[in-house]
PDB file of C-alpha atoms in Angstrom:
ATOM      1  CA  MET A 206      70.103  65.003  21.315  1.00 48.00           C
ATOM      2  CA  SER A 207      72.307  63.379  23.404  1.00 53.00           C
ATOM      3  CA  ALA A 208      76.014  64.802  24.366  1.00 65.00           C
ATOM      4  CA  GLY A 209      78.156  63.643  21.258  1.00 72.00           C
ATOM      5  CA  THR A 210      76.156  61.649  18.912  1.00 79.00           C
ATOM      6  CA  LYS A 211      78.458  59.211  17.087  1.00 86.00           C
ATOM      7  CA  ALA A 212      78.822  59.177  13.452  1.00 85.00           C
ATOM      8  CA  SER A 213      77.721  55.374  13.409  1.00 87.00           C
ATOM      9  CA  GLU A 214      74.582  56.356  14.788  1.00 89.00           C
ATOM     10  CA  LEU A 215      73.757  59.100  12.579  1.00 90.00           C
ATOM     11  CA  ARG A 216      74.764  56.965   9.322  1.00 89.00           C
ATOM     12  CA  GLU A 217      71.971  54.917  10.298  1.00 90.00           C
ATOM     13  CA  LEU A 218      69.258  57.445   9.562  1.00 89.00           C
ATOM     14  CA  SER A 219      67.645  58.394   6.844  1.00 89.00           C
ATOM     15  CA  ASN A 220      67.888  62.089   5.186  1.00 90.00           C
ATOM     16  CA  GLU A 221      64.724  63.365   6.428  1.00 93.00           C
ATOM     17  CA  GLU A 222      65.409  61.971  10.103  1.00 93.00           C
ATOM     18  CA  LEU A 223      69.064  63.730   9.596  1.00 93.00           C
ATOM     19  CA  VAL A 224      67.405  66.979   8.944  1.00 94.00           C
ATOM     20  CA  GLY A 225      65.129  66.589  11.576  1.00 95.00           C
ATOM     21  CA  LYS A 226      68.329  66.011  13.971  1.00 95.00           C
ATOM     22  CA  LEU A 227      70.154  69.019  12.389  1.00 96.00           C
ATOM     23  CA  ARG A 228      66.875  71.064  13.067  1.00 97.00           C
ATOM     24  CA  GLU A 229      67.055  70.101  16.753  1.00 96.00           C
ATOM     25  CA  ALA A 230      70.667  70.995  17.142  1.00 96.00           C
ATOM     26  CA  LYS A 231      70.488  74.198  15.818  1.00 97.00           C
ATOM     27  CA  GLU A 232      67.610  75.038  17.906  1.00 98.00           C
ATOM     28  CA  GLU A 233      69.627  74.113  20.870  1.00 96.00           C
ATOM     29  CA  LEU A 234      72.619  75.774  19.962  1.00 97.00           C
ATOM     30  CA  PHE A 235      70.590  78.864  19.624  1.00 97.00           C
ATOM     31  CA  ASN A 236      69.241  78.211  23.276  1.00 96.00           C
ATOM     32  CA  LEU A 237      72.526  77.424  24.515  1.00 96.00           C
ATOM     33  CA  ARG A 238      73.792  80.689  23.133  1.00 96.00           C
ATOM     34  CA  PHE A 239      71.422  82.671  24.738  1.00 96.00           C
ATOM     35  CA  GLN A 240      71.730  81.223  27.763  1.00 96.00           C
ATOM     36  CA  ALA A 241      75.175  81.967  27.650  1.00 95.00           C
ATOM     37  CA  ALA A 242      74.846  85.438  26.685  1.00 96.00           C
ATOM     38  CA  THR A 243      72.147  86.005  29.655  1.00 95.00           C
ATOM     39  CA  GLY A 244      74.965  84.404  32.177  1.00 94.00           C
ATOM     40  CA  GLN A 245      72.675  81.156  32.741  1.00 94.00           C
ATOM     41  CA  LEU A 246      74.539  78.752  31.089  1.00 93.00           C
ATOM     42  CA  GLU A 247      75.842  76.146  33.515  1.00 93.00           C
ATOM     43  CA  ASN A 248      77.613  73.479  31.017  1.00 93.00           C
ATOM     44  CA  HIS A 249      80.051  75.411  28.758  1.00 92.00           C
ATOM     45  CA  GLY A 250      81.086  72.297  27.255  1.00 94.00           C
ATOM     46  CA  ARG A 251      77.817  71.675  25.718  1.00 95.00           C
ATOM     47  CA  LEU A 252      78.357  74.311  23.356  1.00 95.00           C
ATOM     48  CA  LYS A 253      81.450  72.812  21.708  1.00 95.00           C
ATOM     49  CA  SER A 254      79.674  69.621  21.737  1.00 95.00           C
ATOM     50  CA  VAL A 255      76.418  70.570  19.991  1.00 96.00           C
ATOM     51  CA  ARG A 256      78.507  72.447  17.173  1.00 96.00           C
ATOM     52  CA  LYS A 257      80.783  69.148  16.491  1.00 95.00           C
ATOM     53  CA  ASP A 258      77.332  67.300  16.195  1.00 95.00           C
ATOM     54  CA  ILE A 259      75.947  69.886  13.576  1.00 96.00           C
ATOM     55  CA  ALA A 260      79.535  69.755  11.754  1.00 95.00           C
ATOM     56  CA  ARG A 261      78.899  65.997  11.918  1.00 94.00           C
ATOM     57  CA  ILE A 262      75.303  66.042  10.458  1.00 94.00           C
ATOM     58  CA  TYR A 263      76.605  68.226   7.756  1.00 95.00           C
ATOM     59  CA  THR A 264      79.551  66.304   6.871  1.00 93.00           C
ATOM     60  CA  LEU A 265      77.329  62.981   6.406  1.00 93.00           C
ATOM     61  CA  MET A 266      74.714  65.088   4.212  1.00 92.00           C
ATOM     62  CA  ARG A 267      77.356  66.069   1.915  1.00 93.00           C
ATOM     63  CA  GLU A 268      78.884  62.745   1.824  1.00 91.00           C
ATOM     64  CA  ARG A 269      75.764  61.350   0.717  1.00 91.00           C
ATOM     65  CA  GLU A 270      75.209  64.313  -1.823  1.00 90.00           C
ATOM     66  CA  LEU A 271      78.353  63.100  -3.505  1.00 91.00           C
ATOM     67  CA  GLY A 272      77.864  59.570  -3.121  1.00 89.00           C
ATOM     68  CA  ILE A 273      81.195  58.757  -0.996  1.00 86.00           C
ATOM     69  CA  GLU A 274      80.676  55.497   0.980  1.00 69.00           C
ATOM     70  CA  THR A 275      83.062  55.190   4.126  1.00 62.00           C
ATOM     71  CA  VAL A 276      83.973  51.858   5.465  1.00 57.00           C
ATOM     72  CA  GLU A 277      83.352  51.543   8.980  1.00 56.00           C
ATOM     73  CA  SER A 278      86.301  49.071  10.700  1.00 45.00           C
ATOM     74  CA  ALA A 279      84.671  46.310  12.934  1.00 43.00           C
TER      75      ALA A 279
END
């Protein structure tokens, strides 16, 4: 997953692709936490970025579940 995935990029994905992205992000977060615990983590900002990506994906999934459509300003 790229650093700081944008919501507009995620909105273009299907539900199955979002679940896949979520799985990848959670796996990456686990690995980053493991590296942090063993003292091998070099980029601590990546933890925050991955957590925000996970939250962004959950938000989009919930919006779709509720049928909320947000209007993107061009």
